[in-house]
Amino acid sequence: MIPLILAGLGAIAGATADSLAESFERRAARELATQLQGREKRVWIQSESGGILDAASGRLRKVTISAENFQVSGLPLFTEPELAATGRIGLLELRLKDFELRSLHVEELTADISECRFDFGFAKREGKMRLSRAGTGPGYVRINAAALERFILHKFREIKTVSVRLENDKIYVEGTGEFMLFTTSFYVSSRLAVKNGVELWLEDSWMLLDGSLPTASAKTVLLQALNPVLDIDADLRLFGAFQIQSLRSKGGILELWGESTVPADPRR
């Protein structure tokens, strides 16, 4: 009789834990969705625990946050270090697709961040998760050439028309611009280099201005106007969430790999 009673209680507890987890996931997804824009946006959250006792004590094996088809003006997720660190997430997965991050369209962004902490008491009271600590883990970003074209036109007011090719671990930029000392058509073939973990620069550049090789001073003016092509903190407001370690450009796609985290909100 006792084993049957314990089994029954375990089944009830398991069902309760599952229903609470589903309720939490729905509420957390709705809360995150309020920070994102877009009529077609989709946000969903899934959590896994190591069992009833782990879930009841705020220990989660994995939480996966997925979203797609949205717009956002900067990083929407931060830690709040002043909160309690009574809950644990072994692995926080971010899976984001087809979204606008300020003026840049991102095909895909993933991050696997280990050893995160959250305020378990607040989660129980409010049904909302507030991260208080975050570890680090591998991150990945995928951007296409058309997105870089739109971004360059938005960022660099001097450039009036532009086309971008991404091949052979290089970037090829062609267009017209009105720069400080001259108006010109230009063609630039460059290697993309990572600086300071957050900036992409044009280096080892070969260029033509109005179809001819430029003077050294004209080349310097153009490169100064274009560099850095992308600063993911200043341009995209990622606030240190991603540190670029390597990149590849091939087949019209720019891929970035690096270390990801969830930073504290510097504006608090």
GROMACS .gro file of C-alpha atoms in nm, residues 60-258:
model
  199
   60LEU     CA    1   1.676   2.386  -1.380
   61ARG     CA    2   1.890   2.178  -1.612
   62LYS     CA    3   1.818   2.395  -1.916
   63VAL     CA    4   1.608   2.690  -2.028
   64THR     CA    5   1.568   2.762  -2.399
   65ILE     CA    6   1.446   3.103  -2.515
   66SER     CA    7   1.337   3.108  -2.880
   67ALA     CA    8   1.206   3.400  -3.084
   68GLU     CA    9   1.167   3.492  -3.450
   69ASN     CA   10   1.027   3.759  -3.681
   70PHE     CA   11   1.065   4.055  -3.447
   71GLN     CA   12   1.228   4.395  -3.417
   72VAL     CA   13   1.420   4.524  -3.116
   73SER     CA   14   1.618   4.841  -3.049
   74GLY     CA   15   1.893   4.671  -2.847
   75LEU     CA   16   1.965   4.380  -2.619
   76PRO     CA   17   1.634   4.284  -2.450
   77LEU     CA   18   1.775   4.060  -2.174
   78PHE     CA   19   1.993   4.168  -1.882
   79THR     CA   20   2.100   4.040  -1.542
   80GLU     CA   21   2.003   4.222  -1.223
   81PRO     CA   22   2.295   4.155  -0.982
   82GLU     CA   23   2.113   4.306  -0.684
   83LEU     CA   24   1.860   4.021  -0.686
   84ALA     CA   25   1.899   3.689  -0.506
   85ALA     CA   26   2.082   3.404  -0.677
   86THR     CA   27   1.874   3.125  -0.522
   87GLY     CA   28   1.772   2.960  -0.849
   88ARG     CA   29   2.009   2.789  -1.092
   89ILE     CA   30   2.001   2.731  -1.467
   90GLY     CA   31   2.265   2.485  -1.583
   91LEU     CA   32   2.242   2.603  -1.946
   92LEU     CA   33   2.059   2.903  -2.092
   93GLU     CA   34   2.006   2.864  -2.466
   94LEU     CA   35   1.914   3.156  -2.691
   95ARG     CA   36   1.772   3.070  -3.034
   96LEU     CA   37   1.679   3.383  -3.231
   97LYS     CA   38   1.597   3.394  -3.603
   98ASP     CA   39   1.503   3.650  -3.869
   99PHE     CA   40   1.497   3.967  -3.663
  100GLU     CA   41   1.588   4.334  -3.690
  101LEU     CA   42   1.842   4.451  -3.434
  102ARG     CA   43   1.822   4.826  -3.470
  103SER     CA   44   1.917   4.881  -3.836
  104LEU     CA   45   2.066   4.536  -3.901
  105HIS     CA   46   1.872   4.228  -4.009
  106VAL     CA   47   2.012   3.914  -3.844
  107GLU     CA   48   1.935   3.574  -3.996
  108GLU     CA   49   2.032   3.381  -3.685
  109LEU     CA   50   2.179   3.433  -3.340
  110THR     CA   51   2.249   3.152  -3.097
  111ALA     CA   52   2.413   3.142  -2.755
  112ASP     CA   53   2.471   2.864  -2.500
  113ILE     CA   54   2.537   3.033  -2.167
  114SER     CA   55   2.627   2.812  -1.872
  115GLU     CA   56   2.578   2.851  -1.497
  116CYS     CA   57   2.316   3.123  -1.471
  117ARG     CA   58   2.137   3.224  -1.152
  118PHE     CA   59   1.794   3.373  -1.094
  119ASP     CA   60   1.578   3.495  -0.806
  120PHE     CA   61   1.375   3.184  -0.727
  121GLY     CA   62   1.162   3.357  -0.465
  122PHE     CA   63   1.058   3.624  -0.715
  123ALA     CA   64   0.984   3.355  -0.974
  124LYS     CA   65   0.753   3.174  -0.731
  125ARG     CA   66   0.574   3.492  -0.626
  126GLU     CA   67   0.540   3.661  -0.962
  127GLY     CA   68   0.579   3.382  -1.215
  128LYS     CA   69   0.859   3.579  -1.381
  129MET     CA   70   1.227   3.502  -1.418
  130ARG     CA   71   1.485   3.763  -1.325
  131LEU     CA   72   1.845   3.664  -1.393
  132SER     CA   73   2.089   3.776  -1.125
  133ARG     CA   74   2.406   3.612  -1.264
  134ALA     CA   75   2.519   3.475  -1.600
  135GLY     CA   76   2.817   3.269  -1.703
  136THR     CA   77   2.960   3.254  -2.053
  137GLY     CA   78   2.941   3.024  -2.350
  138PRO     CA   79   2.977   3.001  -2.727
  139GLY     CA   80   2.780   3.238  -2.947
  140TYR     CA   81   2.711   3.256  -3.320
  141VAL     CA   82   2.570   3.526  -3.551
  142ARG     CA   83   2.474   3.496  -3.919
  143ILE     CA   84   2.419   3.802  -4.143
  144ASN     CA   85   2.369   3.821  -4.521
  145ALA     CA   86   2.508   4.070  -4.774
  146ALA     CA   87   2.173   4.240  -4.838
  147ALA     CA   88   2.139   4.315  -4.466
  148LEU     CA   89   2.488   4.471  -4.464
  149GLU     CA   90   2.395   4.689  -4.761
  150ARG     CA   91   2.092   4.831  -4.578
  151PHE     CA   92   2.296   4.874  -4.260
  152ILE     CA   93   2.579   5.060  -4.439
  153LEU     CA   94   2.332   5.300  -4.604
  154HIS     CA   95   2.173   5.368  -4.266
  155LYS     CA   96   2.498   5.411  -4.072
  156PHE     CA   97   2.710   5.601  -4.324
  157ARG     CA   98   2.524   5.907  -4.449
  158GLU     CA   99   2.814   5.983  -4.686
  159ILE     CA  100   2.734   5.671  -4.890
  160LYS     CA  101   2.447   5.716  -5.136
  161THR     CA  102   2.442   5.378  -5.311
  162VAL     CA  103   2.612   5.052  -5.221
  163SER     CA  104   2.636   4.684  -5.308
  164VAL     CA  105   2.813   4.422  -5.097
  165ARG     CA  106   2.959   4.082  -5.182
  166LEU     CA  107   3.090   3.839  -4.923
  167GLU     CA  108   3.330   3.582  -5.066
  168ASN     CA  109   3.667   3.422  -4.996
  169ASP     CA  110   3.677   3.558  -4.639
  170LYS     CA  111   3.668   3.910  -4.781
  171ILE     CA  112   3.414   4.187  -4.834
  172TYR     CA  113   3.371   4.366  -5.165
  173VAL     CA  114   3.193   4.702  -5.145
  174GLU     CA  115   3.095   4.909  -5.449
  175GLY     CA  116   2.895   5.232  -5.460
  176THR     CA  117   2.889   5.609  -5.469
  177GLY     CA  118   2.952   5.855  -5.191
  178GLU     CA  119   2.996   6.217  -5.094
  179PHE     CA  120   3.296   6.233  -4.865
  180MET     CA  121   3.463   6.521  -4.685
  181LEU     CA  122   3.686   6.628  -4.973
  182PHE     CA  123   3.528   6.472  -5.281
  183THR     CA  124   3.231   6.295  -5.444
  184THR     CA  125   3.318   5.965  -5.610
  185SER     CA  126   3.222   5.619  -5.716
  186PHE     CA  127   3.425   5.357  -5.531
  187TYR     CA  128   3.517   4.991  -5.530
  188VAL     CA  129   3.679   4.838  -5.222
  189SER     CA  130   3.812   4.487  -5.172
  190SER     CA  131   3.910   4.422  -4.808
  191ARG     CA  132   3.975   4.167  -4.546
  192LEU     CA  133   3.742   4.197  -4.247
  193ALA     CA  134   3.935   4.214  -3.919
  194VAL     CA  135   3.808   4.193  -3.561
  195LYS     CA  136   3.919   4.466  -3.320
  196ASN     CA  137   3.843   4.505  -2.950
  197GLY     CA  138   3.613   4.203  -2.964
  198VAL     CA  139   3.321   4.411  -3.094
  199GLU     CA  140   3.438   4.595  -3.409
  200LEU     CA  141   3.474   4.486  -3.772
  201TRP     CA  142   3.731   4.685  -3.972
  202LEU     CA  143   3.832   4.696  -4.337
  203GLU     CA  144   4.200   4.600  -4.361
  204ASP     CA  145   4.448   4.516  -4.638
  205SER     CA  146   4.223   4.714  -4.870
  206TRP     CA  147   4.254   4.753  -5.245
  207MET     CA  148   4.033   5.018  -5.402
  208LEU     CA  149   3.937   5.222  -5.705
  209LEU     CA  150   3.792   5.573  -5.697
  210ASP     CA  151   3.613   5.679  -6.015
  211GLY     CA  152   3.777   5.380  -6.184
  212SER     CA  153   4.136   5.473  -6.096
  213LEU     CA  154   4.380   5.391  -5.819
  214PRO     CA  155   4.344   5.657  -5.548
  215THR     CA  156   4.608   5.877  -5.395
  216ALA     CA  157   4.722   5.775  -5.049
  217SER     CA  158   4.531   6.065  -4.892
  218ALA     CA  159   4.207   5.983  -5.075
  219LYS     CA  160   4.233   5.617  -4.971
  220THR     CA  161   4.289   5.723  -4.610
  221VAL     CA  162   3.983   5.952  -4.616
  222LEU     CA  163   3.760   5.674  -4.747
  223LEU     CA  164   3.883   5.413  -4.498
  224GLN     CA  165   3.848   5.657  -4.209
  225ALA     CA  166   3.490   5.721  -4.317
  226LEU     CA  167   3.405   5.351  -4.332
  227ASN     CA  168   3.589   5.209  -4.028
  228PRO     CA  169   3.471   5.042  -3.823
  229VAL     CA  170   3.210   4.900  -4.061
  230LEU     CA  171   3.027   4.752  -3.764
  231ASP     CA  172   3.057   4.804  -3.389
  232ILE     CA  173   2.814   4.563  -3.227
  233ASP     CA  174   2.811   4.754  -2.899
  234ALA     CA  175   2.787   5.112  -3.030
  235ASP     CA  176   2.573   5.032  -3.338
  236LEU     CA  177   2.355   4.751  -3.202
  237ARG     CA  178   2.354   4.819  -2.826
  238LEU     CA  179   2.464   4.473  -2.718
  239PHE     CA  180   2.645   4.611  -2.411
  240GLY     CA  181   2.913   4.341  -2.404
  241ALA     CA  182   2.680   4.045  -2.462
  242PHE     CA  183   2.900   3.911  -2.742
  243GLN     CA  184   3.276   3.914  -2.793
  244ILE     CA  185   3.376   3.828  -3.151
  245GLN     CA  186   3.663   3.581  -3.175
  246SER     CA  187   3.652   3.471  -3.539
  247LEU     CA  188   3.459   3.527  -3.861
  248ARG     CA  189   3.400   3.388  -4.207
  249SER     CA  190   3.255   3.549  -4.521
  250LYS     CA  191   3.149   3.315  -4.797
  251GLY     CA  192   2.858   3.269  -5.036
  252GLY     CA  193   2.702   3.603  -4.948
  253ILE     CA  194   2.700   3.523  -4.576
  254LEU     CA  195   2.899   3.671  -4.287
  255GLU     CA  196   2.932   3.442  -3.987
  256LEU     CA  197   3.068   3.547  -3.648
  257TRP     CA  198   3.174   3.319  -3.364
  258GLY     CA  199   3.265   3.422  -3.013
   0.00000   0.00000   0.00000
